[in-house]
mmCIF file with all atom_site columns, C-alpha atoms in Angstrom:
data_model
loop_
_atom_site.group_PDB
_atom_site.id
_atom_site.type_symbol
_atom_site.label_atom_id
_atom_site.label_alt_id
_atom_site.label_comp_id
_atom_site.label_asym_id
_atom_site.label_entity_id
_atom_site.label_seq_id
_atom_site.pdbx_PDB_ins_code
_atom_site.Cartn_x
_atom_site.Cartn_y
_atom_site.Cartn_z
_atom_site.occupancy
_atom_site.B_iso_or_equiv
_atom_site.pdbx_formal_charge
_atom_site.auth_seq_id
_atom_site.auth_comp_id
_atom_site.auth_asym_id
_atom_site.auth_atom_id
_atom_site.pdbx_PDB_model_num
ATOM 1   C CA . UNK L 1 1   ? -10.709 -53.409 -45.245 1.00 60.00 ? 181 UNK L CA 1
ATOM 2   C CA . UNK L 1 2   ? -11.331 -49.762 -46.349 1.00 79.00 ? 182 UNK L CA 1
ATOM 3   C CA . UNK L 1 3   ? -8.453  -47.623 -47.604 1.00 91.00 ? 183 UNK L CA 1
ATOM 4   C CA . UNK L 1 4   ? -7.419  -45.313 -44.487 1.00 97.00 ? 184 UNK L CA 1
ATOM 5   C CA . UNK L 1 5   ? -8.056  -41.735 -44.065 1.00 97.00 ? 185 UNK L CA 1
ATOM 6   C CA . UNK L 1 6   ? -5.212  -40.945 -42.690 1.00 98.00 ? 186 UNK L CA 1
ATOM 7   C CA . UNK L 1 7   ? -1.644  -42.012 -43.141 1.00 98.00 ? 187 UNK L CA 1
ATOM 8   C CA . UNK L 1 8   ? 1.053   -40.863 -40.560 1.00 98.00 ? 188 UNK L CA 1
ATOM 9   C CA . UNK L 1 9   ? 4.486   -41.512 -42.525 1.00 98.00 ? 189 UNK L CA 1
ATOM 10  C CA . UNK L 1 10  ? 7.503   -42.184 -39.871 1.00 98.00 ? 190 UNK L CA 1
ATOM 11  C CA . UNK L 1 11  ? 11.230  -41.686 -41.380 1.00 97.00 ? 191 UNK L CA 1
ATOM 12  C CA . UNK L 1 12  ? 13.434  -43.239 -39.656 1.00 97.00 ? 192 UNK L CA 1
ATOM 13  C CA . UNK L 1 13  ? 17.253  -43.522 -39.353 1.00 96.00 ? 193 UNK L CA 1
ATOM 14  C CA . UNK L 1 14  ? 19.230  -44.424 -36.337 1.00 96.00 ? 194 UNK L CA 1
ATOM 15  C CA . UNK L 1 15  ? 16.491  -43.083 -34.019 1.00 97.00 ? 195 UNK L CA 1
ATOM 16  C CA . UNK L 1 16  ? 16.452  -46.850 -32.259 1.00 97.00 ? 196 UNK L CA 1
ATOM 17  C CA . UNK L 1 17  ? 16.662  -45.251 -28.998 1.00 96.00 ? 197 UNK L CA 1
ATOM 18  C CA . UNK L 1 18  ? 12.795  -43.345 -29.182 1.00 97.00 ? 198 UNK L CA 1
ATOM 19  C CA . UNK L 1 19  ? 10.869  -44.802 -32.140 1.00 98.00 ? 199 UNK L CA 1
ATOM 20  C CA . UNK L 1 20  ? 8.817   -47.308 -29.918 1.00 98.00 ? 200 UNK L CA 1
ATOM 21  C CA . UNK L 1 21  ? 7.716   -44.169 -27.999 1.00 98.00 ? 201 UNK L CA 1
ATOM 22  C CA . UNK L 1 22  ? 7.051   -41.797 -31.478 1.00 98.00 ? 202 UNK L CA 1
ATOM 23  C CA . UNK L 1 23  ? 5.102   -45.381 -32.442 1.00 98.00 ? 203 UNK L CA 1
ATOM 24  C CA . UNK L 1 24  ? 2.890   -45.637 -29.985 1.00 98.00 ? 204 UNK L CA 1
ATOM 25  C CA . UNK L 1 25  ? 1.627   -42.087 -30.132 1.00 98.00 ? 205 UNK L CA 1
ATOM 26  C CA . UNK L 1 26  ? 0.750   -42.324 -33.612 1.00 98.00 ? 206 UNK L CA 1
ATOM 27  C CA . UNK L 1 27  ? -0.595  -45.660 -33.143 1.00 98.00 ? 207 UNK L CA 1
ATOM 28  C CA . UNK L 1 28  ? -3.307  -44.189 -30.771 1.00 98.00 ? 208 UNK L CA 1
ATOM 29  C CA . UNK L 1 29  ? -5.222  -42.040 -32.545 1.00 98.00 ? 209 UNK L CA 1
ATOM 30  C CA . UNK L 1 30  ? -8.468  -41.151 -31.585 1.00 97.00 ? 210 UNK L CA 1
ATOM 31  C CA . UNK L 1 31  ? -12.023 -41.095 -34.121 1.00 97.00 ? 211 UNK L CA 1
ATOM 32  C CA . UNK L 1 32  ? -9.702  -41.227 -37.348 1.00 97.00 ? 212 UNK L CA 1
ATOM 33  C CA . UNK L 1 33  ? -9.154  -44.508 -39.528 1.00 97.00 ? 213 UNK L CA 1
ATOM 34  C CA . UNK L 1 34  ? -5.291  -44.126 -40.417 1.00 98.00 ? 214 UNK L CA 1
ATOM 35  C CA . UNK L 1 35  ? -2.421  -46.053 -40.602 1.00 98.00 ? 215 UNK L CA 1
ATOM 36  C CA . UNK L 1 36  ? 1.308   -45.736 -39.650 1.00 98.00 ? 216 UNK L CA 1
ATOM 37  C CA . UNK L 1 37  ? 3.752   -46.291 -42.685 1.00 98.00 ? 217 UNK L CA 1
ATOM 38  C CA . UNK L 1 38  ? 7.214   -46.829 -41.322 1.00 98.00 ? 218 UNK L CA 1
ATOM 39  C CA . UNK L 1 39  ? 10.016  -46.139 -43.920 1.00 98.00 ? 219 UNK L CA 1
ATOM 40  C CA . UNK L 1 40  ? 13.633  -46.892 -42.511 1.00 98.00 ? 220 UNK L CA 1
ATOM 41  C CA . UNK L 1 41  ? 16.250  -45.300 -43.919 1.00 97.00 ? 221 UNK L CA 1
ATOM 42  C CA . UNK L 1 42  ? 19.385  -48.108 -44.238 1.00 97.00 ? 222 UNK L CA 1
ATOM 43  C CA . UNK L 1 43  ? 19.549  -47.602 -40.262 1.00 97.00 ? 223 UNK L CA 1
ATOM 44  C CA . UNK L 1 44  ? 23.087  -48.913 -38.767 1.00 97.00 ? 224 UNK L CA 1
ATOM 45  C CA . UNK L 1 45  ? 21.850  -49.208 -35.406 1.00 97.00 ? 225 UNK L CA 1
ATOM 46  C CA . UNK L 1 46  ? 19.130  -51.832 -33.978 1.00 97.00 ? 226 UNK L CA 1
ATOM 47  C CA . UNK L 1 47  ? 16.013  -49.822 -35.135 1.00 97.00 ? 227 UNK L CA 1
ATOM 48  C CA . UNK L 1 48  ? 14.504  -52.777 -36.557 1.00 96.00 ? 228 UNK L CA 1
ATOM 49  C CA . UNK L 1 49  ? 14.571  -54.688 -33.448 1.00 97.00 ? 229 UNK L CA 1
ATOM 50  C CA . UNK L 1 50  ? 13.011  -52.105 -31.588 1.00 97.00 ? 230 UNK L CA 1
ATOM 51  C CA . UNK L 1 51  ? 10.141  -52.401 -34.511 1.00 97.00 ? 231 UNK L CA 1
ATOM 52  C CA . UNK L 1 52  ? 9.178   -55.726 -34.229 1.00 96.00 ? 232 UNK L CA 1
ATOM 53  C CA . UNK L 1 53  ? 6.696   -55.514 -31.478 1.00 96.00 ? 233 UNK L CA 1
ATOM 54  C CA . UNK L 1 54  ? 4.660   -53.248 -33.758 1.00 97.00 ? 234 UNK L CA 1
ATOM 55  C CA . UNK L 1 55  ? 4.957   -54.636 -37.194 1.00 95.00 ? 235 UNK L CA 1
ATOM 56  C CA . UNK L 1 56  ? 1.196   -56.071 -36.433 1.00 96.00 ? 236 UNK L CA 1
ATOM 57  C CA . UNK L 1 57  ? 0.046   -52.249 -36.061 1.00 97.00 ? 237 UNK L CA 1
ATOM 58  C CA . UNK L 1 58  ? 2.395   -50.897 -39.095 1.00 98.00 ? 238 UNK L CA 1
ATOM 59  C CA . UNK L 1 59  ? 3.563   -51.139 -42.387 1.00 98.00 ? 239 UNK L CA 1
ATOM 60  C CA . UNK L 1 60  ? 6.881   -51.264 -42.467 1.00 98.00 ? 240 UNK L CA 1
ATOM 61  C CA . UNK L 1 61  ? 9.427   -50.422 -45.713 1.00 98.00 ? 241 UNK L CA 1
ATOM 62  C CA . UNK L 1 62  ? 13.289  -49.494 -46.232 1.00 97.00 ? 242 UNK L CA 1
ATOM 63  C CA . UNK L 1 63  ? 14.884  -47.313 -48.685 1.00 97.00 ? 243 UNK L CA 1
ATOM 64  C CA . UNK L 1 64  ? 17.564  -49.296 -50.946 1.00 96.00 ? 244 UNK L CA 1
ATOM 65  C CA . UNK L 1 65  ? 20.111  -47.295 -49.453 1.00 96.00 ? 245 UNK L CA 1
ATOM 66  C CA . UNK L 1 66  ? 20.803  -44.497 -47.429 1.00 96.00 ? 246 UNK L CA 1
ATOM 67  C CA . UNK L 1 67  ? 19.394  -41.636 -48.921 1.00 94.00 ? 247 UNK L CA 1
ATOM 68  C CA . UNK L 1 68  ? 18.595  -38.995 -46.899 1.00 94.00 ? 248 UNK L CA 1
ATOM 69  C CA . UNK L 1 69  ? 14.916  -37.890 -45.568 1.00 95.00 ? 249 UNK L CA 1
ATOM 70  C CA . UNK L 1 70  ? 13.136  -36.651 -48.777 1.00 96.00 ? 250 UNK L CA 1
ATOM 71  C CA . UNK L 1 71  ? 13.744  -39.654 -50.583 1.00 96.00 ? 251 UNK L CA 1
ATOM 72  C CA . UNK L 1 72  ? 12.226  -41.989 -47.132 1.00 97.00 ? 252 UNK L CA 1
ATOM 73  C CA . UNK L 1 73  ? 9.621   -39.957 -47.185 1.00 97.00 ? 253 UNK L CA 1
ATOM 74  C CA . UNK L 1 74  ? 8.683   -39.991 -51.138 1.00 97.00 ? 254 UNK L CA 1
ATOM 75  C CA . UNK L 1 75  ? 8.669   -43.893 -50.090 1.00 98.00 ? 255 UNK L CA 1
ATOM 76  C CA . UNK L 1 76  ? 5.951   -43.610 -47.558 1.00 98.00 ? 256 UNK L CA 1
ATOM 77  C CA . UNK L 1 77  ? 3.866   -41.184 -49.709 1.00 98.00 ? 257 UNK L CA 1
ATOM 78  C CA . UNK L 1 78  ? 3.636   -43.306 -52.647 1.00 97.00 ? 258 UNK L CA 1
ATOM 79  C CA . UNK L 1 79  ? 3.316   -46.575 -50.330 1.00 98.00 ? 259 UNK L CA 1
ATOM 80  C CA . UNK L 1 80  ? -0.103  -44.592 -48.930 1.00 98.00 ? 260 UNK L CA 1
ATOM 81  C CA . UNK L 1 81  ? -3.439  -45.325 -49.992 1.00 97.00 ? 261 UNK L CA 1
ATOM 82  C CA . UNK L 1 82  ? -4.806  -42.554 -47.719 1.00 98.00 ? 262 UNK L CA 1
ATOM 83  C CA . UNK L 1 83  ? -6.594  -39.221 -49.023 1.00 97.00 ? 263 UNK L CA 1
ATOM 84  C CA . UNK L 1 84  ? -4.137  -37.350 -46.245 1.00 98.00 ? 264 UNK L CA 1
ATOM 85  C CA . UNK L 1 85  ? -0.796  -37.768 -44.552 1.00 98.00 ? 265 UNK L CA 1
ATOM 86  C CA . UNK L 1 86  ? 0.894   -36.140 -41.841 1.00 98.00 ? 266 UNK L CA 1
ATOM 87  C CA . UNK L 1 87  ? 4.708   -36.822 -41.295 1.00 98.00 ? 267 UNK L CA 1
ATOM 88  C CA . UNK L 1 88  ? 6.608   -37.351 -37.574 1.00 98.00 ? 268 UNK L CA 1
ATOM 89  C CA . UNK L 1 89  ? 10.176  -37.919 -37.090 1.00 97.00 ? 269 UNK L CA 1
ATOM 90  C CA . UNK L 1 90  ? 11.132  -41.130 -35.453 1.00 97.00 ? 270 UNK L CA 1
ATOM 91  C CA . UNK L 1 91  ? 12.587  -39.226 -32.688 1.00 96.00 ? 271 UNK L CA 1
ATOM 92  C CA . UNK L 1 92  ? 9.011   -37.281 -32.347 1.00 97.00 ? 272 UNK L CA 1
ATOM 93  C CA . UNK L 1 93  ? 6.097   -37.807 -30.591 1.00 98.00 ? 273 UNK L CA 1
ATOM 94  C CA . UNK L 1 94  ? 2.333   -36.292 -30.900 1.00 98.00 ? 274 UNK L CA 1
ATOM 95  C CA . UNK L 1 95  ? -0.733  -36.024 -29.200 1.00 98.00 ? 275 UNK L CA 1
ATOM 96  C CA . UNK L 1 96  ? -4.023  -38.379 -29.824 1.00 98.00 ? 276 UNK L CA 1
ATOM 97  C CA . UNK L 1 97  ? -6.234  -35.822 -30.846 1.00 98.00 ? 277 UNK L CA 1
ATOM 98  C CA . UNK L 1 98  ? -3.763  -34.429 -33.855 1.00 98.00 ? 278 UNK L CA 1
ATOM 99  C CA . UNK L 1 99  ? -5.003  -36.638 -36.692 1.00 98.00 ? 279 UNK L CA 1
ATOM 100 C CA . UNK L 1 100 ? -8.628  -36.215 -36.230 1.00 98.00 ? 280 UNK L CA 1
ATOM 101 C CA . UNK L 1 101 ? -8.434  -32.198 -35.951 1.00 98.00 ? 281 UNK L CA 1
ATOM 102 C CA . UNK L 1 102 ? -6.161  -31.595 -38.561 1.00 98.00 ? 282 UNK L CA 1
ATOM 103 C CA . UNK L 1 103 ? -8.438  -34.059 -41.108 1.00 98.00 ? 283 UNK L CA 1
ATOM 104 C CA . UNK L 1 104 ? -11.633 -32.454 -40.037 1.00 98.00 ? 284 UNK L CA 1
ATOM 105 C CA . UNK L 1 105 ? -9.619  -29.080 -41.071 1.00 98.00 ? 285 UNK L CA 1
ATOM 106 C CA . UNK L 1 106 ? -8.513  -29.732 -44.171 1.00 97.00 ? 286 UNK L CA 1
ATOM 107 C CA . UNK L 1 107 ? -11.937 -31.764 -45.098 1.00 97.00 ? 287 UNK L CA 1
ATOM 108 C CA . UNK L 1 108 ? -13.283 -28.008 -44.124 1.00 97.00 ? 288 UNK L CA 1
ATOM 109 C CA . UNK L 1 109 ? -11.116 -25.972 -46.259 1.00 96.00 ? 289 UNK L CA 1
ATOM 110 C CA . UNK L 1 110 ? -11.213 -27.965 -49.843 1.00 93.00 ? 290 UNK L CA 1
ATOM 111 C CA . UNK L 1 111 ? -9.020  -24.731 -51.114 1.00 91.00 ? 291 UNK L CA 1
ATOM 112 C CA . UNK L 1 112 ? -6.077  -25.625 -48.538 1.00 94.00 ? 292 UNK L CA 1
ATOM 113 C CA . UNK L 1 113 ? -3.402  -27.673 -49.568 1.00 96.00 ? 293 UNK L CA 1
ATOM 114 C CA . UNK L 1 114 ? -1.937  -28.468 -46.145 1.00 97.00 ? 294 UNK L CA 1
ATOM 115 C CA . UNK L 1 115 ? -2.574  -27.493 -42.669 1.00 98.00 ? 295 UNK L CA 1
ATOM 116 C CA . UNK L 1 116 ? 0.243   -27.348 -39.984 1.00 98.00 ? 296 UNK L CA 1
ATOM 117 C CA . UNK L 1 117 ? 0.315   -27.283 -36.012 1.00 98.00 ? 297 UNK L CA 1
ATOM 118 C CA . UNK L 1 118 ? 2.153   -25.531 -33.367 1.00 98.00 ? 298 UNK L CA 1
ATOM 119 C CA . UNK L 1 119 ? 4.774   -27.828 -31.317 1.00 98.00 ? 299 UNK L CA 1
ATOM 120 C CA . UNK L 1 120 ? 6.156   -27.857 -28.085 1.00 98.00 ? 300 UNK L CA 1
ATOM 121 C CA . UNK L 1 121 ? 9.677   -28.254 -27.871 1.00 97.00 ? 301 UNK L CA 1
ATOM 122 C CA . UNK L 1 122 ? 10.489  -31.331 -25.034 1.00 97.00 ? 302 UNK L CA 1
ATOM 123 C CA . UNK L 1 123 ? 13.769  -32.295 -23.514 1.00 95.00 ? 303 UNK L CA 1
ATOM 124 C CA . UNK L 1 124 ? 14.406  -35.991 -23.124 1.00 92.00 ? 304 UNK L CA 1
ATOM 125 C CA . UNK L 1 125 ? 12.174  -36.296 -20.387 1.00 94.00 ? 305 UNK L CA 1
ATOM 126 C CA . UNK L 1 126 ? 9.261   -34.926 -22.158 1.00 95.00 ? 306 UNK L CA 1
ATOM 127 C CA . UNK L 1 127 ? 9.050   -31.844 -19.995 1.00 96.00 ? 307 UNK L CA 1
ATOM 128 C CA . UNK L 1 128 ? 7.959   -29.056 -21.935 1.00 97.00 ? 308 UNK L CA 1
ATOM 129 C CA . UNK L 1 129 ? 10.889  -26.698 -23.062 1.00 96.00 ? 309 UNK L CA 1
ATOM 130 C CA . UNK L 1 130 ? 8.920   -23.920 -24.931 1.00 97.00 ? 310 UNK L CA 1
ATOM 131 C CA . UNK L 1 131 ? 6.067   -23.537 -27.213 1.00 98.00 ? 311 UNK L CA 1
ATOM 132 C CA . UNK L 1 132 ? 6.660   -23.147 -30.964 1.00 98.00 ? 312 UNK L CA 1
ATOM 133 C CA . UNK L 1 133 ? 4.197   -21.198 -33.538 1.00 98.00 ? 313 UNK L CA 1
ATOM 134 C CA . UNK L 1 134 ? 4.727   -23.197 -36.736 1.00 96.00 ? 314 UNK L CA 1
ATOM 135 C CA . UNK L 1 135 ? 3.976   -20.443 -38.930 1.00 95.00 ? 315 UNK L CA 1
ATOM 136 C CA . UNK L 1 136 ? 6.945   -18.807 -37.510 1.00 95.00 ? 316 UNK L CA 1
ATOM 137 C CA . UNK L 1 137 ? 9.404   -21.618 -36.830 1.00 95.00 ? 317 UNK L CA 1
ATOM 138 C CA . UNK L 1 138 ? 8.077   -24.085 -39.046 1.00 94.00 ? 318 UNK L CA 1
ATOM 139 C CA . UNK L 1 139 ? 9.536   -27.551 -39.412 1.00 94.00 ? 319 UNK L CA 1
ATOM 140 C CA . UNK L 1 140 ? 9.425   -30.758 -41.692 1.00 94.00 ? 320 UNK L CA 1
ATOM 141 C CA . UNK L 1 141 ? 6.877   -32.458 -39.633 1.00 96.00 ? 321 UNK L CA 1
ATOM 142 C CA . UNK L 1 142 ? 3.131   -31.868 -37.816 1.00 98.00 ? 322 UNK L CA 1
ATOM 143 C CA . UNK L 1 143 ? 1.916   -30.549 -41.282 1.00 98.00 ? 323 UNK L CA 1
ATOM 144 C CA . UNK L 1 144 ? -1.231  -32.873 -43.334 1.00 98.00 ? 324 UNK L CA 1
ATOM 145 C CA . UNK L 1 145 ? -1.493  -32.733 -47.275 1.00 98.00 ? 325 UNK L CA 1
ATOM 146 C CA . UNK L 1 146 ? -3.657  -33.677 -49.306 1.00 98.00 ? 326 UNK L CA 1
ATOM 147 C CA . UNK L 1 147 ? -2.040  -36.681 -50.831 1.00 98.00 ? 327 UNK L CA 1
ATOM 148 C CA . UNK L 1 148 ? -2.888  -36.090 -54.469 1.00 96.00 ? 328 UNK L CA 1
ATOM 149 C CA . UNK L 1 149 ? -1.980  -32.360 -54.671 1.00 96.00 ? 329 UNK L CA 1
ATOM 150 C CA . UNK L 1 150 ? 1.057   -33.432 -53.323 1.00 97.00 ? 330 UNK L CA 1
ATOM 151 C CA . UNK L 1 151 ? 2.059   -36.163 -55.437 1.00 96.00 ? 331 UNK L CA 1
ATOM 152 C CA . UNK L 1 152 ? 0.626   -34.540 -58.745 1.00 95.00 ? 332 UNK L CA 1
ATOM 153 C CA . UNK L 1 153 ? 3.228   -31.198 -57.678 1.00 94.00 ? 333 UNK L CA 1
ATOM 154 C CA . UNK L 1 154 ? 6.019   -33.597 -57.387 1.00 95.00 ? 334 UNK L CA 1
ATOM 155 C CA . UNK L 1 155 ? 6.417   -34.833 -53.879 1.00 96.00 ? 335 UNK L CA 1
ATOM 156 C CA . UNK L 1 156 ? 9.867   -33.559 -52.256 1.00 96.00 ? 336 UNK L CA 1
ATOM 157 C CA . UNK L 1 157 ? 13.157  -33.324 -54.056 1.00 95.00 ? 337 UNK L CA 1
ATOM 158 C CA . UNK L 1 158 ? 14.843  -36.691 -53.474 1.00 93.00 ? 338 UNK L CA 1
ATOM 159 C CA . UNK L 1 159 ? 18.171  -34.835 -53.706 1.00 91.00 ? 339 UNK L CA 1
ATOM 160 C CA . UNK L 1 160 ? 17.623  -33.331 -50.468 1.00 90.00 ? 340 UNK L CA 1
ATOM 161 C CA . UNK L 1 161 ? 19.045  -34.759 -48.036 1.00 87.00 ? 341 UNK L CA 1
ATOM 162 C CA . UNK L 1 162 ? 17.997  -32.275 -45.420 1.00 85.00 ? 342 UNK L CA 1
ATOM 163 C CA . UNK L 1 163 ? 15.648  -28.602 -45.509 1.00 89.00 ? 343 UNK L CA 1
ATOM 164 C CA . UNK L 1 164 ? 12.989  -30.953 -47.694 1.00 94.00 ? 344 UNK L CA 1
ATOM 165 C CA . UNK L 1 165 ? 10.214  -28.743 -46.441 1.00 93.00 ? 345 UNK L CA 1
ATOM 166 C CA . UNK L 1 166 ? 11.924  -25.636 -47.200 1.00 93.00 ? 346 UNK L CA 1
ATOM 167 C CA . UNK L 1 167 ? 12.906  -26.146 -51.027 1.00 94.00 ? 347 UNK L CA 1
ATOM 168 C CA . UNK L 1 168 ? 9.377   -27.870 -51.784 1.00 95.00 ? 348 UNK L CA 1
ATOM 169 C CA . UNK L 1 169 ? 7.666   -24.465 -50.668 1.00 93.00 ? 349 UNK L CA 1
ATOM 170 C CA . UNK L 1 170 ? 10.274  -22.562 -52.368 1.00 93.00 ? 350 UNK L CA 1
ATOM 171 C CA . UNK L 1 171 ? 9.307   -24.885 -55.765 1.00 95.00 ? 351 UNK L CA 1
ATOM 172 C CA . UNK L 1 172 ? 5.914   -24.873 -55.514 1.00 94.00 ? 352 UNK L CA 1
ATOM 173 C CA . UNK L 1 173 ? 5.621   -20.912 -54.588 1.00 91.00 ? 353 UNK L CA 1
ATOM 174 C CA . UNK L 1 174 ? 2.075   -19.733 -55.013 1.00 88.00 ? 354 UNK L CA 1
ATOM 175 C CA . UNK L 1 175 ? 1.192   -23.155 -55.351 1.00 89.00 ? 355 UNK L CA 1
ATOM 176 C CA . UNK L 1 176 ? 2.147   -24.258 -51.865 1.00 92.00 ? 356 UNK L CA 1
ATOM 177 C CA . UNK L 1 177 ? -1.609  -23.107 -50.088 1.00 91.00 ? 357 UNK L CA 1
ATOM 178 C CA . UNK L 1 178 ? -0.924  -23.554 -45.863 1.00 93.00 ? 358 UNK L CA 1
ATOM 179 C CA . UNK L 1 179 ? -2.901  -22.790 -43.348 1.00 96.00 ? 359 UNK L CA 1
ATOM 180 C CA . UNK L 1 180 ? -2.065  -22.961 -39.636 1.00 97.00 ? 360 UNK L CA 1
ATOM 181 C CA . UNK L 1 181 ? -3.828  -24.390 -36.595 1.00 98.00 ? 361 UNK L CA 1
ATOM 182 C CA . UNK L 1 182 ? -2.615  -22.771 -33.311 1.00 97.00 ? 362 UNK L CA 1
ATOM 183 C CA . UNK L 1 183 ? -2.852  -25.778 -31.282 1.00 98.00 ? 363 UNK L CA 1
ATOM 184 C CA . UNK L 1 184 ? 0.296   -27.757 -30.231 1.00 98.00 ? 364 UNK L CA 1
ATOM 185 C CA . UNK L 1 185 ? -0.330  -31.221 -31.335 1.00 98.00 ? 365 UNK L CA 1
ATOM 186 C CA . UNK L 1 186 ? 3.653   -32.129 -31.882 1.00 98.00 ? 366 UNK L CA 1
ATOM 187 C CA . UNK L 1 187 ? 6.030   -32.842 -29.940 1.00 98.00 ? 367 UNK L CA 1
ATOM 188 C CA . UNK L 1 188 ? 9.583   -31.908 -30.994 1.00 97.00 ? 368 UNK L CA 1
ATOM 189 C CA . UNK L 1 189 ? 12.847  -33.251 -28.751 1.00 96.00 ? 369 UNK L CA 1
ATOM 190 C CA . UNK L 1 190 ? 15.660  -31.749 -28.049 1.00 94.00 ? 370 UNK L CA 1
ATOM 191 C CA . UNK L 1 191 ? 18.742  -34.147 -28.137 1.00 87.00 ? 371 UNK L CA 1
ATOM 192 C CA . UNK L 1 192 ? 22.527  -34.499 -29.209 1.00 78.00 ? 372 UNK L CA 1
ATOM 193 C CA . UNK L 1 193 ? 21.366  -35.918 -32.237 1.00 65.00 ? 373 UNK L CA 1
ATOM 194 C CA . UNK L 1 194 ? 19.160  -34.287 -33.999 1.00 64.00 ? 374 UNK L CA 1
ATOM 195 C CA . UNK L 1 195 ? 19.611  -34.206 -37.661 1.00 58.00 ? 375 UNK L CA 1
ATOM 196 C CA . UNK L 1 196 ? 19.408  -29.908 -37.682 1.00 57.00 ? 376 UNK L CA 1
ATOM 197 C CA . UNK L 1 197 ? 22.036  -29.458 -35.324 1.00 50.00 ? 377 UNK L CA 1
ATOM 198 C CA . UNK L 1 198 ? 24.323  -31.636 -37.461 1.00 47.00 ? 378 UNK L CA 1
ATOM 199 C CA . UNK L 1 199 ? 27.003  -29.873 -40.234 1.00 58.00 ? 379 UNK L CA 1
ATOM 200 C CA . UNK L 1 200 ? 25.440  -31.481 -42.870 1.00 63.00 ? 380 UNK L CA 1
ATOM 201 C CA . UNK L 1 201 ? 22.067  -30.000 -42.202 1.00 50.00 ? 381 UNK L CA 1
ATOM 202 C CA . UNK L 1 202 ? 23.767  -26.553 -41.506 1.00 55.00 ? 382 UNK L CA 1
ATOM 203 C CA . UNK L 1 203 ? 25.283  -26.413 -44.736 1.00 57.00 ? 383 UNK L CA 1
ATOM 204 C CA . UNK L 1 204 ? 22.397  -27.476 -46.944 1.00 67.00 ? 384 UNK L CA 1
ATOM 205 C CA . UNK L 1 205 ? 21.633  -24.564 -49.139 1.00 70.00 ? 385 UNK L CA 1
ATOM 206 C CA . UNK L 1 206 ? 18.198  -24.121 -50.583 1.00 57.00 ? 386 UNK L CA 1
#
């Protein structure tokens, strides 16, 4: 079977109560050959029940121990095979078309070293809250790298718990090229637990 394209890299930790639906979405990709890499991050509650329906359509892996998002998603990145990957937080969802637009982009722009997308922000019953420009409000996920470029500039900062996104462009500086598609491909929702509204992620300094 060919190495994939694409691979959409799913951290995950206590999000038991919407990974199936975050799954299935980036299961469904249309005109791209990708996978879905699944890293769990020492989850206490029953996420891994909630994954066994789909560990034919994923590959699934867990962090030794609980160490915060940058470190699950250094997992999935090195687990990849694919030239790009796209992350989306278990508690995320996206739209079909996302992979295959964002690819053709980058595959497009050979001087780009990732492309991000706009977002809507949903409530818990997927109803659209607002519309977010990501090169305004940007966020950790619904942005494609090239895999390489990433990995040869070091990958995130497994120290960081939380703000990943944020110190790796502050590293990397000049050398972090993005471009931005205005087109809201990601899905973003709004609940009590979302990792940014939480102390810990408040106090994070980068």
């Amino acid at each position: 079977m060919a190495c994939p394209d694409i691979s959409i890299i799913v951290t995950n930790y206590n999000y038991s109560k919407y990974i199936q639906r975050c799954l299935r979405s980036c299961i469904n990709q249309k005109y791209v050959n990708h996978d879905v890499i699944v890293v769990d991050d020492c989850s206490t509650d029953n996420s891994i029940e909630k994954l066994s329906p789909f560990l034919g359509d994923i590959k699934f892996y867990q962090t030794p121990k609980n160490s915060g998002v940058a470190a699950a998603a250094n997992l999935g990145v090195e687990k990849s095979k694919a030239q790009f990957f796209i992350r989306v937080d278990a508690d995320d969802f996206v739209t079909s078309q996302m992979c295959y637009v964002m690819k053709e982009y980058l595959e497009s722009n050979n001087d780009c070293f990732c492309v991000s997308c706009d977002y809507y922000m949903v409530n818990n019953g997927e109803e659209v809250v607002e519309r977010k420009y990501a090169e305004v409000d940007d966020i950790s996920c619904g942005i494609m790298y090239r895999r390489d470029l990433f990995l040869d500039l070091g990958g995130y900062n497994p120290d960081m718990r939380h703000k990943e996104e944020r110190e790796l462009r502050k590293r990397l500086s000049s050398n972090y090229t993005i471009n931005h598609l205005r087109m809201p491909f990601y899905r973003y929702r709004m609940h009590d637990s979302n990792k940014t509204k939480s102390k810990e992620y408040e106090q994070t300094k980068v």
